[in-house]
Coordinates of C-alpha atoms in Angstrom, one line a residue:
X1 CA 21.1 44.0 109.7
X2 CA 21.1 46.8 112.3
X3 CA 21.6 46.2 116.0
X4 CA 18.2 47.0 118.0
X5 CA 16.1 44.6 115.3
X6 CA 14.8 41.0 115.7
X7 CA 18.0 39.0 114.1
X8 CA 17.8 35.8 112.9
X9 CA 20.0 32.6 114.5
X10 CA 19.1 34.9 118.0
X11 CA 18.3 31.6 120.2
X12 CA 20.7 29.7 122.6
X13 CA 20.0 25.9 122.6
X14 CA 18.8 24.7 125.7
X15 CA 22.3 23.1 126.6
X16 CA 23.8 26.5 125.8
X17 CA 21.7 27.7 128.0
X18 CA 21.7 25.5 130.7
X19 CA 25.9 26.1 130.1
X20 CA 25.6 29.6 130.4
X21 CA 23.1 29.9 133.6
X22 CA 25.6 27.1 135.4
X23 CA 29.0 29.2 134.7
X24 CA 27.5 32.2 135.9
X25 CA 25.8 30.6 139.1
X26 CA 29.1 29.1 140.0
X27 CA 30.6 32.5 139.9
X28 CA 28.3 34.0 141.7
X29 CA 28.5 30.9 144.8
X30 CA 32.1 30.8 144.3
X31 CA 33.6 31.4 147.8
X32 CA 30.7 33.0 148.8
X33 CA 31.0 32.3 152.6
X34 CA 35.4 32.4 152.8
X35 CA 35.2 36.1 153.9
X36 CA 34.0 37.8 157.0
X37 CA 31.2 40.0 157.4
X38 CA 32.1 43.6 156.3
X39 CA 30.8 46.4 158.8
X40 CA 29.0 48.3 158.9
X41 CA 26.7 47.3 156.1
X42 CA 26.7 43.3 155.9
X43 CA 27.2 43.2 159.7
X44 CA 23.7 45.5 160.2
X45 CA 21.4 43.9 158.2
X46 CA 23.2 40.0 159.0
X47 CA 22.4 41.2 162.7
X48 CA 18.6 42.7 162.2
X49 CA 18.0 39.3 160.1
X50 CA 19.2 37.0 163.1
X51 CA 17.7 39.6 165.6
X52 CA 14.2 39.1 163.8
X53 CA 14.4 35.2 163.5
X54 CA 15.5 35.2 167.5
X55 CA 12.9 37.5 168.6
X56 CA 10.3 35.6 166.1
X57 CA 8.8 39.2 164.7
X58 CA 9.5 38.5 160.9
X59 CA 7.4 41.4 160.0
X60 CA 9.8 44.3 161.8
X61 CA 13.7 44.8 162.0
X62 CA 15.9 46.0 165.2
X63 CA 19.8 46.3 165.4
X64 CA 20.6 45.7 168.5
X65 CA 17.7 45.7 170.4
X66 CA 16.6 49.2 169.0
X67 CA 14.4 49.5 165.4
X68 CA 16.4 49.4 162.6
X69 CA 14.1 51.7 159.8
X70 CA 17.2 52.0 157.5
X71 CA 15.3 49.5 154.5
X72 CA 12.3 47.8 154.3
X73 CA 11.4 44.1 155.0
X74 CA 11.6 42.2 151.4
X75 CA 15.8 41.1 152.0
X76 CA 15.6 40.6 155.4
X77 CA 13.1 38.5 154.9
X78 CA 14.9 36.0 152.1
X79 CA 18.0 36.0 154.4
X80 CA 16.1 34.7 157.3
X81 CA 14.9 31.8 155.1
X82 CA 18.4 31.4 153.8
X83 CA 19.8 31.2 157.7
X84 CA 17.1 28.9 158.6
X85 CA 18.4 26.8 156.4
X86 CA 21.9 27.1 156.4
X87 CA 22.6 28.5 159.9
X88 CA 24.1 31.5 160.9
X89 CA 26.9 31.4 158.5
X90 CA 28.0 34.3 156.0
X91 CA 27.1 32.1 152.9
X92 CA 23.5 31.8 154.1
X93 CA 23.3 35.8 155.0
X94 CA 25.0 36.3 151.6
X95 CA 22.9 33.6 149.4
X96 CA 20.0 36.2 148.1
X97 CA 22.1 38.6 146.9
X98 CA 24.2 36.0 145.1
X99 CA 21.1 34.1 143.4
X100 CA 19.9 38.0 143.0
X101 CA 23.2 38.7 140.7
X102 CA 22.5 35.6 139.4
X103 CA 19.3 36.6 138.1
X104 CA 20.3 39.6 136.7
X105 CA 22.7 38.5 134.7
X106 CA 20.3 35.8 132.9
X107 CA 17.5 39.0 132.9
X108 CA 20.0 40.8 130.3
X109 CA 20.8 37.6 128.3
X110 CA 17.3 36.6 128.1
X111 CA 16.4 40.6 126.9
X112 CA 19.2 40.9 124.3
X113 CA 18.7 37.3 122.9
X114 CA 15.5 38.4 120.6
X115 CA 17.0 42.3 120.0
X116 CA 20.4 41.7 119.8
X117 CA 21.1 38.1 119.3
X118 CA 23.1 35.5 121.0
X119 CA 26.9 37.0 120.4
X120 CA 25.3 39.9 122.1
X121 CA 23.5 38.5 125.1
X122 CA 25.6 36.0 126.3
X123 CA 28.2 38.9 126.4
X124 CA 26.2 40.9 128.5
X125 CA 25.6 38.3 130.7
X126 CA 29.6 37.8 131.3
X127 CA 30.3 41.4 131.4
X128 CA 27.7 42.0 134.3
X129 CA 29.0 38.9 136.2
X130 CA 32.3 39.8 136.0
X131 CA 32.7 44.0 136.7
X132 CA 33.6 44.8 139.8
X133 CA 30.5 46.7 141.3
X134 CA 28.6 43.4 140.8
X135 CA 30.9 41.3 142.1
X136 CA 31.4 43.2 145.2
X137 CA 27.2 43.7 145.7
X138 CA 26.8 40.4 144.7
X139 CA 28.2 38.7 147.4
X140 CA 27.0 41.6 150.5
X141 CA 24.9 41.0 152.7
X142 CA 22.1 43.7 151.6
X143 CA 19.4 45.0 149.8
X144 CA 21.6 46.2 146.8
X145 CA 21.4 43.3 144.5
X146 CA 17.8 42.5 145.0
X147 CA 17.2 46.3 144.1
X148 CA 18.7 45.7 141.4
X149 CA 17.7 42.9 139.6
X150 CA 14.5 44.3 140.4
X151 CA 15.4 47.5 138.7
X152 CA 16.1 46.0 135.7
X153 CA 13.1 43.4 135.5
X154 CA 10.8 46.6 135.8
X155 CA 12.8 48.5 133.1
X156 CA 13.1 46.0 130.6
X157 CA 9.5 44.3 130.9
X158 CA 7.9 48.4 130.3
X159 CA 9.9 48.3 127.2
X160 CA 8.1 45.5 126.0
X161 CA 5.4 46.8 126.9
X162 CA 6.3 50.0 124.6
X163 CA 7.8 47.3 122.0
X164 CA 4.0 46.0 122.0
X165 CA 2.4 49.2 121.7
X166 CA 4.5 50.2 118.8
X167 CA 2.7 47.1 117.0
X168 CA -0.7 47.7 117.9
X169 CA -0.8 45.3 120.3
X170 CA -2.3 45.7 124.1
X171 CA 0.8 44.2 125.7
X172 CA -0.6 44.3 129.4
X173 CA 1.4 41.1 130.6
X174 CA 4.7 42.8 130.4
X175 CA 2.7 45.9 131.7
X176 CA 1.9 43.9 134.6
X177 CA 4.7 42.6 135.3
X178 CA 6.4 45.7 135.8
X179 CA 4.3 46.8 138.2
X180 CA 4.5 43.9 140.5
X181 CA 8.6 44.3 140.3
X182 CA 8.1 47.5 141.6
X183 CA 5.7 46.6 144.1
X184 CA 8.8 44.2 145.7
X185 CA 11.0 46.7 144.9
X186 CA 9.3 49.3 147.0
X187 CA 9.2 46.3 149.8
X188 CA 13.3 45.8 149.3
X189 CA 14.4 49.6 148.9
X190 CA 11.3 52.0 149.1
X191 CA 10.3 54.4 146.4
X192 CA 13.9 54.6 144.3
X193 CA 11.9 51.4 142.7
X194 CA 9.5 53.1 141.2
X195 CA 11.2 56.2 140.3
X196 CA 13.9 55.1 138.3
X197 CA 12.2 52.8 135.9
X198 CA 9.3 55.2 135.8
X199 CA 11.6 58.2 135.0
X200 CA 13.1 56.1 132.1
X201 CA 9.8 55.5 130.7
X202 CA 8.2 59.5 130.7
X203 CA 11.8 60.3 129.6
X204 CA 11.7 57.9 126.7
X205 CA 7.9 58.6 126.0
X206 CA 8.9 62.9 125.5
X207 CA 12.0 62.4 123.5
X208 CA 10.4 60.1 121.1
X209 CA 7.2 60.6 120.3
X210 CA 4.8 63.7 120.0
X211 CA 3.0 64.9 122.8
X212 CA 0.0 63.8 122.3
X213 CA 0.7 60.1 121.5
X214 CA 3.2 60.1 124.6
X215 CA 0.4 61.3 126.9
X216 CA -2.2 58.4 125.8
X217 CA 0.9 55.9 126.4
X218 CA 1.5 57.2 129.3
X219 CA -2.2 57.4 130.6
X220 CA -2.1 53.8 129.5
X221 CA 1.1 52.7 131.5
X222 CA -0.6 55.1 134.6
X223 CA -4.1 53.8 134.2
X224 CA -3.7 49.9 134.5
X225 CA -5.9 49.0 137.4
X226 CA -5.0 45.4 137.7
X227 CA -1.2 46.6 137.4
X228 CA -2.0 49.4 140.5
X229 CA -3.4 46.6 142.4
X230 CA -0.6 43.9 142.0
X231 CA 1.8 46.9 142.9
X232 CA -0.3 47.7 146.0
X233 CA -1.3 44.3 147.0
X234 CA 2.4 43.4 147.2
X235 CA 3.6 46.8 149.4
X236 CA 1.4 48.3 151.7
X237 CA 0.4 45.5 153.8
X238 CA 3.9 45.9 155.3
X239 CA 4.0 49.4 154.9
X240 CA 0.2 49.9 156.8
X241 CA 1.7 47.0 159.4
X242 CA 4.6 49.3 160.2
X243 CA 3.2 52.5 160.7
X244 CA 0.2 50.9 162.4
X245 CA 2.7 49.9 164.9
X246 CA 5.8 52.2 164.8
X247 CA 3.5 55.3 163.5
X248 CA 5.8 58.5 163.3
X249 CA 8.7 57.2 164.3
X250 CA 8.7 54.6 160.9
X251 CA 7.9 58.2 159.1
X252 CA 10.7 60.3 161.2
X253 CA 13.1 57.2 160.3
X254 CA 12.5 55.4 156.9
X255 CA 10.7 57.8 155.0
X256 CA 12.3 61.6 156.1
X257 CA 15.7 60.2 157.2
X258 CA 16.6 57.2 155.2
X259 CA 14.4 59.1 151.7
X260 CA 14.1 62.3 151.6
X261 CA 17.1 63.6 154.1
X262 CA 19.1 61.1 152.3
X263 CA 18.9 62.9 148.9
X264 CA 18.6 66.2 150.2
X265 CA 21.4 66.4 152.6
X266 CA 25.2 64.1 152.9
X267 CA 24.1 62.0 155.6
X268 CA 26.7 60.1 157.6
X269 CA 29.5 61.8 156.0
X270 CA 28.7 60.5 152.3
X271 CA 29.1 63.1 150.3
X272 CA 30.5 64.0 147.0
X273 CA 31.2 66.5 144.1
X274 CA 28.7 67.0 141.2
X275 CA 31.1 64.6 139.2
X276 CA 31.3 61.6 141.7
X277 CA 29.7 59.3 140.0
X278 CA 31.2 59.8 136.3
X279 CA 34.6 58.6 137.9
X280 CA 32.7 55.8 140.0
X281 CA 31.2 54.3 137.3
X282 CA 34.0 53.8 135.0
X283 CA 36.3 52.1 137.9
X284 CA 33.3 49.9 139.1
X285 CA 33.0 48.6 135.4
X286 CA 36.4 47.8 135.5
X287 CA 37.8 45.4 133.7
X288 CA 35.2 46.4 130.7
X289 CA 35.3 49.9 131.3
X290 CA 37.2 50.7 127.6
X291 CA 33.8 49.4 126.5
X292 CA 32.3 52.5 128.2
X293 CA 34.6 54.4 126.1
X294 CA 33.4 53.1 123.1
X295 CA 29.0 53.8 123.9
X296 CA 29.9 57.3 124.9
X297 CA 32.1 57.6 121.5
X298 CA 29.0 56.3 119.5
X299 CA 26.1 57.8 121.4
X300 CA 24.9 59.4 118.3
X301 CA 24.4 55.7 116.2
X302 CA 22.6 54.6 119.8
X303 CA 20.3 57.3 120.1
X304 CA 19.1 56.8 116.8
X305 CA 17.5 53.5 117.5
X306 CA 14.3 53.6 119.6
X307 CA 15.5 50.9 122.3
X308 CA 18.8 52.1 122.3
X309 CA 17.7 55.4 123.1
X310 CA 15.4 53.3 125.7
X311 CA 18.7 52.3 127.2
X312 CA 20.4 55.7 127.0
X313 CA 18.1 57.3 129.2
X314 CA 17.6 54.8 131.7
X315 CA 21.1 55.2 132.6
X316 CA 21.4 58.9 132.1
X317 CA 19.0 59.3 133.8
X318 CA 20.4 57.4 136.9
X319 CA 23.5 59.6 136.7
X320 CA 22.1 62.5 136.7
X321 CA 19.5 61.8 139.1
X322 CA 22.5 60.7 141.7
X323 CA 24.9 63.5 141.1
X324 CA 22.3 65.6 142.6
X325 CA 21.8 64.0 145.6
X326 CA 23.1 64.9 148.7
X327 CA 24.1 61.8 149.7
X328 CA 26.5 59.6 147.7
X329 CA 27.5 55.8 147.5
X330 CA 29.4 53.7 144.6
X331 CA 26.5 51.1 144.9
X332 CA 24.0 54.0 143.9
X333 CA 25.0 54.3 139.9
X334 CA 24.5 51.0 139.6
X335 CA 20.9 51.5 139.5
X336 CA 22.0 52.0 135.8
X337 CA 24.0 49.7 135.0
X338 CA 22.4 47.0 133.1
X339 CA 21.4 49.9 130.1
X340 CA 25.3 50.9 130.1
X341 CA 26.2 46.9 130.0
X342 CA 23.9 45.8 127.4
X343 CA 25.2 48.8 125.2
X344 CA 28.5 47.6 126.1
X345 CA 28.4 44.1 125.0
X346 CA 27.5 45.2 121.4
X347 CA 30.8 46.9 121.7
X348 CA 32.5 44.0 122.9
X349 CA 31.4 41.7 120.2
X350 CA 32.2 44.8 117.3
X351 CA 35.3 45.5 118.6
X352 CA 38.8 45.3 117.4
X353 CA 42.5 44.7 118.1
X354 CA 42.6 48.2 120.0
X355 CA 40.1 47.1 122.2
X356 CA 41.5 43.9 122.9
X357 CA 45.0 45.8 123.8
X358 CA 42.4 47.9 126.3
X359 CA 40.8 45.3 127.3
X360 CA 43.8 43.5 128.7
X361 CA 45.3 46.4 130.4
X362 CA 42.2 47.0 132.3
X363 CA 42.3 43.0 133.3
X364 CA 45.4 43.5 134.6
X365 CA 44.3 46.7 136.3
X366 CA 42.0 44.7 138.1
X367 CA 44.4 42.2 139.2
X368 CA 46.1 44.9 140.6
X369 CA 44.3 46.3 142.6
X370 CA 42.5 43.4 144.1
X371 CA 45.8 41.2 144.4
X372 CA 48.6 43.0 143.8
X373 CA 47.9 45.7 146.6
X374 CA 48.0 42.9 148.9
X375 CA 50.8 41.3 148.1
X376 CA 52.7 44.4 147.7
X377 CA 51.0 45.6 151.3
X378 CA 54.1 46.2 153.2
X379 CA 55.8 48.1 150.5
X380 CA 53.0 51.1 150.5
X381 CA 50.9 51.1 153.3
X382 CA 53.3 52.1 155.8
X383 CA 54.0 55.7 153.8
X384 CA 50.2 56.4 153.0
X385 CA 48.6 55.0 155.8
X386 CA 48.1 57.3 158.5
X387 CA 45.2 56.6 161.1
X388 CA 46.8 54.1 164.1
X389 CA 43.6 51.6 164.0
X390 CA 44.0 50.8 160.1
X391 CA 48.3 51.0 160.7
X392 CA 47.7 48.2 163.0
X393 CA 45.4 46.5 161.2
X394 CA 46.9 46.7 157.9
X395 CA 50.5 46.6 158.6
X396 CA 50.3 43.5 161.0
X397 CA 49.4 40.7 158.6
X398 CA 52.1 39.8 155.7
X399 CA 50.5 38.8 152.4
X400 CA 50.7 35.1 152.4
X401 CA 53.1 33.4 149.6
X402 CA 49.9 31.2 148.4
X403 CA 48.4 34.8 147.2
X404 CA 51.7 36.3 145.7
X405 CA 51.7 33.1 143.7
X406 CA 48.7 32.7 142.8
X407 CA 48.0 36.3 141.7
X408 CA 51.6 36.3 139.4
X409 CA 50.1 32.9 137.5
X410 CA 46.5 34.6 137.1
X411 CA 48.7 37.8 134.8
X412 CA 50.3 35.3 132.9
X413 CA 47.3 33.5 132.1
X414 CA 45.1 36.7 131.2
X415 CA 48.1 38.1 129.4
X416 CA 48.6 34.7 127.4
X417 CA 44.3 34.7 126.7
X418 CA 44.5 38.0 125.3
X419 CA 47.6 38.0 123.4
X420 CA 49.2 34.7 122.8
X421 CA 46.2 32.4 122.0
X422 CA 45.6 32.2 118.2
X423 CA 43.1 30.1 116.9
X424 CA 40.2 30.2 114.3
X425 CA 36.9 31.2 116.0
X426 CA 38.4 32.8 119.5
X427 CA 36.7 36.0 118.9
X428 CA 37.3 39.1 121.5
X429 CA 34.6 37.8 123.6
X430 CA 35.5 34.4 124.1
X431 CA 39.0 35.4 125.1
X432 CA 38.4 38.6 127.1
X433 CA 35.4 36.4 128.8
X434 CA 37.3 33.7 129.7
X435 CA 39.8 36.0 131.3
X436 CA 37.0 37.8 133.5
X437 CA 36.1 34.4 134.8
X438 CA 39.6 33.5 135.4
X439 CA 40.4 36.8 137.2
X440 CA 37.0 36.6 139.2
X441 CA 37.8 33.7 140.7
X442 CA 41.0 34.5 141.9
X443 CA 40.2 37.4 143.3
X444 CA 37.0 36.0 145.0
X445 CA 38.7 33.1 146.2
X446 CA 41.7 34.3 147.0
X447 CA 42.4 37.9 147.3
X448 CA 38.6 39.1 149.1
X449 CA 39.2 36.3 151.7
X450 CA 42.6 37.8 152.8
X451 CA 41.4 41.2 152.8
X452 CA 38.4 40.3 154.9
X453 CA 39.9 38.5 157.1
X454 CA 42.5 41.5 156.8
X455 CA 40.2 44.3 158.1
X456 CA 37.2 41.8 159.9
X457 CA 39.2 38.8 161.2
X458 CA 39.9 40.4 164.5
X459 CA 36.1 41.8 165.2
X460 CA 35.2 38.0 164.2
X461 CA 37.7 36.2 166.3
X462 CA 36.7 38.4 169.6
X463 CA 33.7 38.0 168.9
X464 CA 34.4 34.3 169.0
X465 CA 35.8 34.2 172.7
X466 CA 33.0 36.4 173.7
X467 CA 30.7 33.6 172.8
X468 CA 32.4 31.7 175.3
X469 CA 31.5 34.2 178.1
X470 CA 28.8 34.6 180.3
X471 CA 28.5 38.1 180.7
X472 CA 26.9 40.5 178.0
X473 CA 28.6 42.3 175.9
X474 CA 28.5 45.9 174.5
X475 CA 30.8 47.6 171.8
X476 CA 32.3 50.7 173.1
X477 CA 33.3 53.9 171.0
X478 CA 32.8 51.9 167.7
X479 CA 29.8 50.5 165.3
X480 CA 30.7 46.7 164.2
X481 CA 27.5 45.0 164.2
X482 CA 29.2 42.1 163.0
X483 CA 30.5 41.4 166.3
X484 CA 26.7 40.8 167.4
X485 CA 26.5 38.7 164.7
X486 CA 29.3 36.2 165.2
X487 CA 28.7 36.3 169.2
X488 CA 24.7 35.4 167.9
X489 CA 24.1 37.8 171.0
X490 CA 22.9 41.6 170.8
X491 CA 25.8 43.8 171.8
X492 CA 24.3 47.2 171.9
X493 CA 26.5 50.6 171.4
X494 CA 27.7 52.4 175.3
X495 CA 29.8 52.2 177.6
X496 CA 30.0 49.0 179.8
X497 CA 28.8 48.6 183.4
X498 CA 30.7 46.5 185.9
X499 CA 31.3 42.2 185.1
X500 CA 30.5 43.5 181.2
X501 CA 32.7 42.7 178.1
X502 CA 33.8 45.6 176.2
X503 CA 34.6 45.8 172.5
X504 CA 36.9 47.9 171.8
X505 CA 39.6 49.8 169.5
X506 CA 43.0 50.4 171.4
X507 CA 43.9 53.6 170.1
X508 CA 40.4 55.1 171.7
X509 CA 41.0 53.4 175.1
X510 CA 42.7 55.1 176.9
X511 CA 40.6 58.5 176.1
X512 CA 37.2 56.1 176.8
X513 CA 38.9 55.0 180.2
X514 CA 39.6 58.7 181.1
X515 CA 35.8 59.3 180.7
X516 CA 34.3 56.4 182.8
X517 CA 37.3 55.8 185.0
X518 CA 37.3 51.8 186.1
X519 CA 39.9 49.4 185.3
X520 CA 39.6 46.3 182.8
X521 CA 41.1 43.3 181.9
X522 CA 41.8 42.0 178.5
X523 CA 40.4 39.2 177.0
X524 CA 41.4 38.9 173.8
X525 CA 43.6 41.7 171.2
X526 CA 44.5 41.4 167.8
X527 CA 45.5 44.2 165.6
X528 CA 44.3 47.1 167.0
X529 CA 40.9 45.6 168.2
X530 CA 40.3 44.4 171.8
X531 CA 37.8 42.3 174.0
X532 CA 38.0 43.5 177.5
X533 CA 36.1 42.7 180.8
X534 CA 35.0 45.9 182.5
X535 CA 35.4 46.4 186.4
X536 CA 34.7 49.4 188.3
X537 CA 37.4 51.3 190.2
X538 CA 36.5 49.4 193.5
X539 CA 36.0 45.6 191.8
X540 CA 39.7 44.1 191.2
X541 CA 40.9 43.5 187.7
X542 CA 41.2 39.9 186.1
X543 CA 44.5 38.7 184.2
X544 CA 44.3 38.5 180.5
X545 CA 43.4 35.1 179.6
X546 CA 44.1 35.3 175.8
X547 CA 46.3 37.5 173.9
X548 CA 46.8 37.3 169.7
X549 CA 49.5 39.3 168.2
X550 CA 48.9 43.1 168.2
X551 CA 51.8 44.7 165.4
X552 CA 50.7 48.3 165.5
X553 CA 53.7 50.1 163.7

């Protein structure tokens, strides 16, 4: 029986099910609020969520006081119910993106179950849980996971919609459906919702069928008008509300800058070669990235079944389509991910003992670099890292013993899992599962929260004293919108007046003082971060009142 087919025994039970949906949701909560916010990303949109509950506008977005055109409404507006009803925490800003993983994960399990049965499924459900790129958007702050699972709801409903047409059938709920993903889509990201599923299916449509038939399917897909008004109903009232209000500066901002500038032109410095994202998408894959390996090896036998070629160039077409952009993030090839990881999981569960050797180096590798980095630290950052804010930040914190430990017993285990464990039915994806889990929880609960608090703690615990203050506060020389977030005060980007507090980095001080002249007092400095009072030359200078320790090699 052939892979891509209807295969019998395909169903999970409901307790399976329920089994299944439960390990992966406590993955994705696990820890979910133990790290600080990372800037600038999670610390811009946390701040233009609280900014927009404060200022009681829930239908526009400002950092800082100023508007913020960077993404549309549709997260902002799930975190703001999440912090309404959790508080302004980092597991309530961080909730939609995690039931957003969530969700995609069961979207691939509930897809393969019928087409590729339940070894299949449940294995692409684990795999996406448990790569790194997912696990790191999966618990941020922004629009990236939403996207996504959005993404892939659209893509995988229009091929049932094809799978219907191939039988005759009119198929418009799936139809439908699509178009009301991409009608939130276009409300979470803008117009990247509609052209990546919508490339995959004119792509698919030209290199299967003959031109003729692929233009009536396609004037069927094109010519739904209930599916044109869910996708419209859903986007443009927001849309309309914005440029009704911001006019040409929404255009100049969201649209030119934030679209079309974006993917014409590097913009703020992220840039890349024409083969960026063929090395970024194998490392954020990792630990299943041998499985990678083996689709590329047997794209031939894919491309010869219609839904595998579905797959193919859905997320060929994502690479491609992002090498030639100007600008370039790791989070962007993951537009085309689920395609790669549902191919992958038929590897996985094909696969023998030289994947299962691969398989366990590449667990390891993870571990690695997520926990061994750290607790090897002060071995090789001092010869490789250069710049004076990240030697202070980096070299002044030891690993603690708790994460050296912990990390050693987490190889042992995977290595035992993989290699030692012999029974009857522990198949390749039971063990190399089970090992994903283990490591993801280790490194979520253990590693990411000393790392965070690594390179945010010190933002977060200024921050923290600033709260205490009456005066307002602005960052100087620096973007950590976090620090607005955490003080649950705006904190806009200049240089301070007189009675103000200052953030910011001691290695740009005294450069920042030679421009302004004045005098200050320190507040609070940790680690190459300080919060400072500002005086003018005339007004006399305050003691410090708090001092943490400030290594800076």
């Amino acid at each position: 029986m052939r892979l891509g087919s209807p295969m019998s025994g395909a169903r999970l039970t409901r307790l399976e099910w329920l089994a299944l949906a439960g390990l992966l949701l406590a993955l994705a909560l696990w820890a979910l609020g133990a790290t600080p916010l990372f800037d600038v990303d999670e610390g811009a949109f946390s701040e233009a969520t609280r900014e927009m509950i404060v200022h009681h506008d829930w239908m526009h977005t400002t950092l800082n006081g100023e508007p913020r055109f960077d993404k549309p409404i549709g997260v902002y507006w799930l975190q703001a119910i999440s912090v309404s009803l959790f508080g302004v925490r980092e597991f309530a800003f961080r909730l939609p993106s995690a039931l957003s993983a969530w969700g995609w994960s069961l979207a691939l399990v509930a897809f393969a179950l019928p087409r590729l049965g339940r070894q299949v499924a449940v294995a692409a459900g684990v795999i996406l849980a448990t790569c790194l790129g997912v696990l790191a958007i999966g618990r941020a702050a922004t629009a990236d996971a939403l996207l996504n699972l959005l993404l892939t709801l659209t893509a995988l409903d229009a091929w049932r919609w094809l799978e219907a047409q191939n039988r005759g059938e009119a198929g418009r709920a799936p139809l439908r459906r699509a178009y009301a993903w991409m009608g939130m889509g276009l409300l979470v990201k803008g117009p990247v919702a509609v052209v990546v599923p919508g490339a995959a299916l004119v792509l698919w449509l030209a290199l299967s069928l003959p031109w003729r038939e692929a233009l009536r399917r396609l004037g069927r897909a094109a010519g739904d008008g209930w599916g044109w008004a869910l996708l419209l109903g859903i986007a443009v009232p927001w849309y309309a509300y914005e440029l009704h209000r911001d006019g040409q500066a929404f255009i100049d901002g969201f649209l030119i800058r934030h679209n079309l500038a974006r993917y014409s032109s590097p913009l703020e410095k992220h840039g890349g070669s024409i083969g960026y994202y063929f090395v970024v998408l194998p490392l954020l894959l990792l630990p299943w990235t041998p499985l990678l390996a083996s689709v590329v090896v047997g794209v031939r036998r894919h491309w010869a079944d219609p839904m595998q070629r579905f797959l193919l160039v859905w997320g060929g077409f994502v690479l491609v389509f992002f090498s030639l952009s100007g600008t370039k993030l790791p989070h962007y090839v993951l537009y085309g991910a689920s395609p790669f990881v549902l191919l992958m999981a038929m590897a996985l569960v094909q696969a023998g003992t030289a994947m299962r050797a691969a398989l366990t180096v590449c667990l390891l590798l993870l571990l690695a670099l997520l926990c061994g980095s750290a607790a090897t630290l002060h071995l090789w950052a001092p010869g490789v890292v250069k710049p004076p804010l990240y030697r202070a930040l980096l070299l002044g914190q030891q690993a603690s013993p708790w994460l050296v430990w912990v990390s050693g017993m987490a190889a042992l285990a995977v290595l035992f899992l993989m290699t030692q464990l012999s029974r009857p039915g522990l198949t390749l994806l039971w063990r190399s599962g089970s090992a994903a889990v283990l490591l993801s929880l280790v490194s979520l609960g253990v590693a990411l929260p000393w790392w965070g608090d690594l390179l945010q703690g010190p933002i977060k615990r200024a921050a923290e004293v600033a709260r205490q203050r009456p005066e307002p506060a602005v960052q100087w020389g620096l973007h950590q919108p976090s620090f607005a977030v955490y003080r649950e005060e705006e904190a806009p980007r200049r240089a301070p007046r007189d009675g103000e507090l200052a953030l910011v980095r001691l290695d740009q001080l005294p450069a920042l003082m030679a421009q302004v002249g004045g005098r200050y007092s320190t507040l609070y400095a940790e680690r190459g971060y300080a919060l400072i009072l500002w005086r003018a030359s005339s007004a006399p200078a305050e003691p410090s009142v708090a001092q943490a320790p400030m290594t800076a090699p």
